[in-house]
Every structure is written in C-alpha cells, then in structure tokens.
C-alpha cells in the first residue's frame, strides 16, 4: 500500500482482479480478497504495480491484436510477466522476490486443486503457456522429457498423483507440441526476461510463438482458471 501511495496508484474494490494501466488503478475482487493469504495478496499487488510501472500502452499494436483480441493478450501477458517480475526484483530486491515467489506457489497449488491435477480441463492455449512458463521458471535447459523428470522431483509429494501418466495430465497435443518446440519456447521466455520494452516482448511472441500456437488462438474456448 505504501509503494502504491508513493507512486500515485489507487487500489480499489471491484468485481474482479484487473489493472487499469492508463489510469493507474488496481482493482481487487471484493468478494474473494478475504479468502486469500496475505502474502499472496502482497505478491499479486506488487505484480500488478509492475505492469503499471513497466508496461505502457503499445504505440503500434500488432496485427494479431485485431485478429485474435483477448486470446493474443493472454500470450503477451504471460511473456510480459517474466519481464516485469525480473525488473521488480532488480528494483526492490528480496522483498519483491519473496512476495512474488509466494504468489507463484499459491497459484500453482490453486491450479492443482481446481483441476484435480488435470490440466486438460483448461483450454490448450493456457496449458501450453503454463507448462512453458513452468519449464522456464524451473531453469530447464535440455528437452521436454528431462523437464518432466525435473518437475517430478520439484513437486515432491504431488509427484505420484499428478505425474502418474503425463505432466498434470495435459492433453497429448499440447505435450507433443511442447516437445517439438521446447527450445524455441524456452528461448522466447529467456529473451523476454531481458527485453528492454514491452514492444520487444510483443515482437518475440509474434515471431517465435504465434506460429506454434496460431490454431489455438483461433479457438474461442475460454477458461475460468487464471495462471497470473
């Protein structure tokens, strides 16, 4: 709250979690906020502050924005999140790192609980983005098979239940595509981490990621499960 006040940013009650970057307002879900851990809320608000600090409106929108609307914004946001959280940790050190890590752990557990460890309940675009992000976040450098083994060790007590057949029981199509394009996806996440502008992130996504997932962008299926 102190940081938002210092930067002239308002935090208001709303019907859902969202951020108005232009007007510098963060809205929280007034019905949900009382059920969330305080450390998660701190990480969430810090993350959204990062969008206000570091994600200005794009001056020249990508042609994919008109074509795919909210679907392509899900993708841009997933890759932009990597950049802004890196900048937040650079700026605010261990405070930011601890809060953001707590948020990610809560999100991870929430996904497991809400899908009963079965990512195939989520649309394929979101499966792809989440597993790709998880591969980057756990420092994977090899291939998809090795990544799955690594995740099994990290998840620990969850491993037997979730990885009994496939990673989170994600759809076969998603896993095959990740297996084929694993290095390209990881490279895109890494490059976005060090991108100097949001426009650079958009360019990386348009060039390297859209050709891999364009058929899923055309799919209008939506999910109520958020990974952010």
Short mmCIF file of C-alpha atoms in Angstrom, two decimals:
data_model
loop_
_atom_site.label_atom_id
_atom_site.label_comp_id
_atom_site.label_asym_id
_atom_site.label_seq_id
_atom_site.Cartn_x
_atom_site.Cartn_y
_atom_site.Cartn_z
CA UNK A 1 0.00 0.00 0.00
CA UNK A 2 2.86 2.37 0.85
CA UNK A 3 4.52 1.78 -2.50
CA UNK A 4 1.29 2.36 -4.42
CA UNK A 5 0.64 5.58 -2.49
CA UNK A 6 4.18 6.78 -3.13
CA UNK A 7 3.74 6.19 -6.89
CA UNK A 8 0.27 7.76 -7.08
CA UNK A 9 -1.55 4.48 -7.77
CA UNK A 10 -5.04 3.71 -6.46
CA UNK A 11 -6.18 0.31 -5.18
CA UNK A 12 -9.97 -0.08 -5.31
CA UNK A 13 -12.62 -2.71 -4.72
CA UNK A 14 -14.13 -4.20 -7.86
CA UNK A 15 -15.92 -7.25 -9.21
CA UNK A 16 -12.74 -8.93 -10.43
CA UNK A 17 -8.94 -8.65 -10.32
CA UNK A 18 -7.74 -6.27 -13.02
CA UNK A 19 -5.40 -3.37 -13.60
CA UNK A 20 -6.10 -0.15 -15.48
CA UNK A 21 -2.59 0.74 -16.61
CA UNK A 22 -3.61 4.02 -18.27
CA UNK A 23 -5.37 5.43 -15.18
CA UNK A 24 -3.01 3.72 -12.68
CA UNK A 25 -5.72 1.83 -10.80
CA UNK A 26 -5.60 -1.73 -9.44
CA UNK A 27 -9.00 -3.34 -8.81
CA UNK A 28 -9.36 -6.31 -6.46
CA UNK A 29 -12.23 -8.79 -6.16
CA UNK A 30 -14.01 -7.60 -3.02
CA UNK A 31 -15.74 -10.98 -2.57
CA UNK A 32 -12.55 -13.02 -2.89
CA UNK A 33 -9.99 -10.91 -1.08
CA UNK A 34 -10.89 -12.10 2.43
CA UNK A 35 -10.23 -15.73 1.48
CA UNK A 36 -6.71 -15.20 0.15
CA UNK A 37 -3.43 -15.41 2.12
CA UNK A 38 -1.91 -12.02 2.93
CA UNK A 39 1.44 -12.97 1.39
CA UNK A 40 -0.29 -13.85 -1.87
CA UNK A 41 -2.12 -10.52 -1.90
CA UNK A 42 1.15 -8.68 -1.38
CA UNK A 43 2.72 -10.55 -4.30
CA UNK A 44 -0.31 -10.03 -6.52
CA UNK A 45 -0.48 -6.28 -5.89
CA UNK A 46 3.27 -5.94 -6.43
CA UNK A 47 2.95 -7.83 -9.72
CA UNK A 48 0.15 -5.53 -10.90
CA UNK A 49 2.16 -2.49 -9.83
CA UNK A 50 4.88 -3.87 -12.10
CA UNK A 51 2.51 -3.67 -15.08
CA UNK A 52 1.78 -0.03 -14.27
CA UNK A 53 5.47 0.77 -13.85
CA UNK A 54 6.84 -1.16 -16.82
CA UNK A 55 4.05 -1.97 -19.32
CA UNK A 56 3.00 1.21 -21.10
CA UNK A 57 0.37 1.02 -23.86
CA UNK A 58 1.83 -0.20 -27.15
CA UNK A 59 2.18 2.68 -29.63
CA UNK A 60 1.82 0.48 -32.70
CA UNK A 61 -0.38 -2.56 -31.97
CA UNK A 62 0.49 -5.91 -33.52
CA UNK A 63 -1.79 -7.01 -36.40
CA UNK A 64 -2.54 -10.09 -34.29
CA UNK A 65 -4.33 -7.92 -31.71
CA UNK A 66 -7.16 -7.09 -34.10
CA UNK A 67 -7.25 -10.67 -35.37
CA UNK A 68 -7.23 -12.53 -32.05
CA UNK A 69 -8.16 -9.95 -29.39
CA UNK A 70 -8.15 -11.24 -25.82
CA UNK A 71 -6.62 -14.56 -26.86
CA UNK A 72 -3.36 -12.99 -28.05
CA UNK A 73 -3.32 -10.72 -25.00
CA UNK A 74 -3.18 -13.83 -22.81
CA UNK A 75 0.02 -14.77 -24.60
CA UNK A 76 1.58 -11.31 -24.49
CA UNK A 77 0.77 -11.08 -20.80
CA UNK A 78 2.37 -14.44 -19.98
CA UNK A 79 5.66 -13.37 -21.56
CA UNK A 80 5.48 -9.78 -20.27
CA UNK A 81 5.04 -11.15 -16.73
CA UNK A 82 8.54 -12.61 -16.95
CA UNK A 83 9.99 -9.21 -17.82
CA UNK A 84 8.18 -7.13 -15.21
CA UNK A 85 8.86 -9.54 -12.33
CA UNK A 86 12.56 -9.55 -13.20
CA UNK A 87 12.53 -5.74 -13.15
CA UNK A 88 10.67 -5.70 -9.81
CA UNK A 89 13.28 -7.96 -8.21
CA UNK A 90 16.04 -5.77 -9.62
CA UNK A 91 14.37 -2.68 -8.16
CA UNK A 92 13.12 -3.96 -4.79
CA UNK A 93 15.35 -6.96 -4.07
CA UNK A 94 14.40 -9.69 -1.60
CA UNK A 95 11.11 -8.04 -0.65
CA UNK A 96 9.85 -8.37 -4.20
CA UNK A 97 11.37 -11.81 -4.74
CA UNK A 98 9.80 -13.31 -1.61
CA UNK A 99 6.35 -11.84 -2.29
CA UNK A 100 6.33 -12.89 -5.94
CA UNK A 101 7.51 -16.43 -5.13
CA UNK A 102 4.70 -16.77 -2.56
CA UNK A 103 2.20 -15.69 -5.21
CA UNK A 104 3.50 -18.29 -7.67
CA UNK A 105 3.38 -21.11 -5.10
CA UNK A 106 -0.21 -20.21 -4.26
CA UNK A 107 -1.13 -20.09 -7.94
CA UNK A 108 0.48 -23.48 -8.51
CA UNK A 109 -1.41 -25.09 -5.63
CA UNK A 110 -4.63 -23.39 -6.73
CA UNK A 111 -4.32 -24.84 -10.24
CA UNK A 112 -3.71 -28.32 -8.86
CA UNK A 113 -6.71 -28.07 -6.55
CA UNK A 114 -9.11 -26.57 -9.09
CA UNK A 115 -8.25 -29.04 -11.84
CA UNK A 116 -7.63 -32.02 -9.55
CA UNK A 117 -4.20 -32.24 -11.18
CA UNK A 118 -5.72 -32.46 -14.65
CA UNK A 119 -4.68 -29.59 -16.91
CA UNK A 120 -6.70 -31.00 -19.80
CA UNK A 121 -9.70 -29.28 -18.16
CA UNK A 122 -8.14 -25.99 -19.26
CA UNK A 123 -8.06 -24.91 -22.90
CA UNK A 124 -4.96 -25.87 -24.88
CA UNK A 125 -3.57 -22.36 -25.18
CA UNK A 126 -3.48 -21.98 -21.40
CA UNK A 127 -2.00 -25.46 -20.93
CA UNK A 128 0.80 -24.54 -23.33
CA UNK A 129 1.52 -21.20 -21.65
CA UNK A 130 1.56 -22.58 -18.14
CA UNK A 131 3.78 -25.58 -18.83
CA UNK A 132 6.10 -23.40 -20.92
CA UNK A 133 6.33 -20.89 -18.09
CA UNK A 134 6.96 -23.69 -15.58
CA UNK A 135 9.80 -25.03 -17.74
CA UNK A 136 11.41 -21.58 -17.79
CA UNK A 137 10.83 -20.93 -14.08
CA UNK A 138 12.48 -24.20 -13.04
CA UNK A 139 15.58 -23.49 -15.11
CA UNK A 140 15.12 -26.25 -17.69
CA UNK A 141 17.84 -26.24 -20.35
CA UNK A 142 17.54 -29.62 -22.02
CA UNK A 143 14.43 -31.20 -23.53
CA UNK A 144 10.81 -31.82 -22.62
CA UNK A 145 11.39 -35.34 -21.28
CA UNK A 146 14.14 -34.16 -18.93
CA UNK A 147 11.96 -31.27 -17.83
CA UNK A 148 9.16 -33.64 -16.82
CA UNK A 149 11.58 -35.67 -14.70
CA UNK A 150 12.86 -32.47 -13.06
CA UNK A 151 9.34 -31.32 -12.28
CA UNK A 152 8.63 -34.70 -10.68
CA UNK A 153 11.45 -34.08 -8.21
CA UNK A 154 10.40 -30.49 -7.53
CA UNK A 155 6.76 -31.29 -6.94
CA UNK A 156 7.74 -33.96 -4.44
CA UNK A 157 4.67 -35.16 -2.58
CA UNK A 158 2.46 -34.29 -5.54
CA UNK A 159 4.51 -36.33 -7.99
CA UNK A 160 2.83 -39.71 -7.69
CA UNK A 161 -0.65 -38.30 -8.15
CA UNK A 162 -0.03 -35.69 -10.79
CA UNK A 163 2.70 -37.29 -12.85
CA UNK A 164 1.32 -40.81 -12.82
CA UNK A 165 0.65 -40.63 -16.56
CA UNK A 166 1.53 -37.24 -18.03
CA UNK A 167 2.55 -33.85 -16.66
CA UNK A 168 -0.64 -32.69 -14.95
CA UNK A 169 -2.44 -34.96 -17.44
CA UNK A 170 -2.13 -32.20 -20.01
CA UNK A 171 -3.54 -33.02 -23.41
CA UNK A 172 -1.41 -35.15 -25.73
CA UNK A 173 -1.50 -32.49 -28.44
CA UNK A 174 -0.10 -29.83 -26.10
CA UNK A 175 2.68 -32.09 -24.87
CA UNK A 176 3.67 -33.14 -28.37
CA UNK A 177 3.86 -29.53 -29.50
CA UNK A 178 5.94 -28.54 -26.49
CA UNK A 179 8.22 -31.50 -27.13
CA UNK A 180 8.71 -30.38 -30.75
CA UNK A 181 9.25 -26.68 -29.98
CA UNK A 182 10.69 -26.87 -26.45
CA UNK A 183 13.93 -24.96 -27.15
CA UNK A 184 12.11 -22.23 -29.09
CA UNK A 185 9.63 -21.69 -26.25
CA UNK A 186 12.33 -21.60 -23.57
CA UNK A 187 14.43 -19.22 -25.66
CA UNK A 188 11.46 -16.86 -26.03
CA UNK A 189 10.88 -16.79 -22.27
CA UNK A 190 14.56 -16.13 -21.60
CA UNK A 191 14.77 -13.33 -24.16
CA UNK A 192 11.62 -11.71 -22.78
CA UNK A 193 13.20 -11.66 -19.33
CA UNK A 194 15.88 -9.33 -20.62
CA UNK A 195 13.72 -7.38 -23.07
CA UNK A 196 14.01 -3.63 -22.55
CA UNK A 197 10.46 -2.77 -23.68
CA UNK A 198 7.02 -4.31 -23.91
CA UNK A 199 7.18 -3.81 -27.69
CA UNK A 200 10.20 -6.11 -27.76
CA UNK A 201 8.19 -8.77 -25.92
CA UNK A 202 5.36 -8.46 -28.45
CA UNK A 203 7.83 -8.84 -31.31
CA UNK A 204 9.33 -12.00 -29.79
CA UNK A 205 5.88 -13.52 -29.31
CA UNK A 206 4.72 -12.59 -32.81
CA UNK A 207 7.85 -14.01 -34.43
CA UNK A 208 8.57 -17.14 -32.40
CA UNK A 209 5.43 -18.18 -30.51
CA UNK A 210 2.42 -17.31 -32.68
CA UNK A 211 3.45 -19.71 -35.49
CA UNK A 212 3.46 -22.54 -32.93
CA UNK A 213 0.06 -21.81 -31.38
CA UNK A 214 -1.95 -19.92 -34.00
CA UNK A 215 -4.59 -22.65 -34.34
CA UNK A 216 -5.27 -22.38 -30.60
CA UNK A 217 -5.58 -18.60 -30.87
CA UNK A 218 -8.47 -19.19 -33.27
CA UNK A 219 -10.20 -21.35 -30.66
CA UNK A 220 -12.67 -19.20 -28.72
CA UNK A 221 -12.77 -21.58 -25.76
CA UNK A 222 -12.14 -19.75 -22.51
CA UNK A 223 -11.08 -20.88 -19.05
CA UNK A 224 -12.05 -19.63 -15.63
CA UNK A 225 -8.65 -20.63 -14.26
CA UNK A 226 -6.00 -17.94 -14.18
CA UNK A 227 -2.27 -18.58 -14.08
CA UNK A 228 -1.32 -14.97 -13.30
#
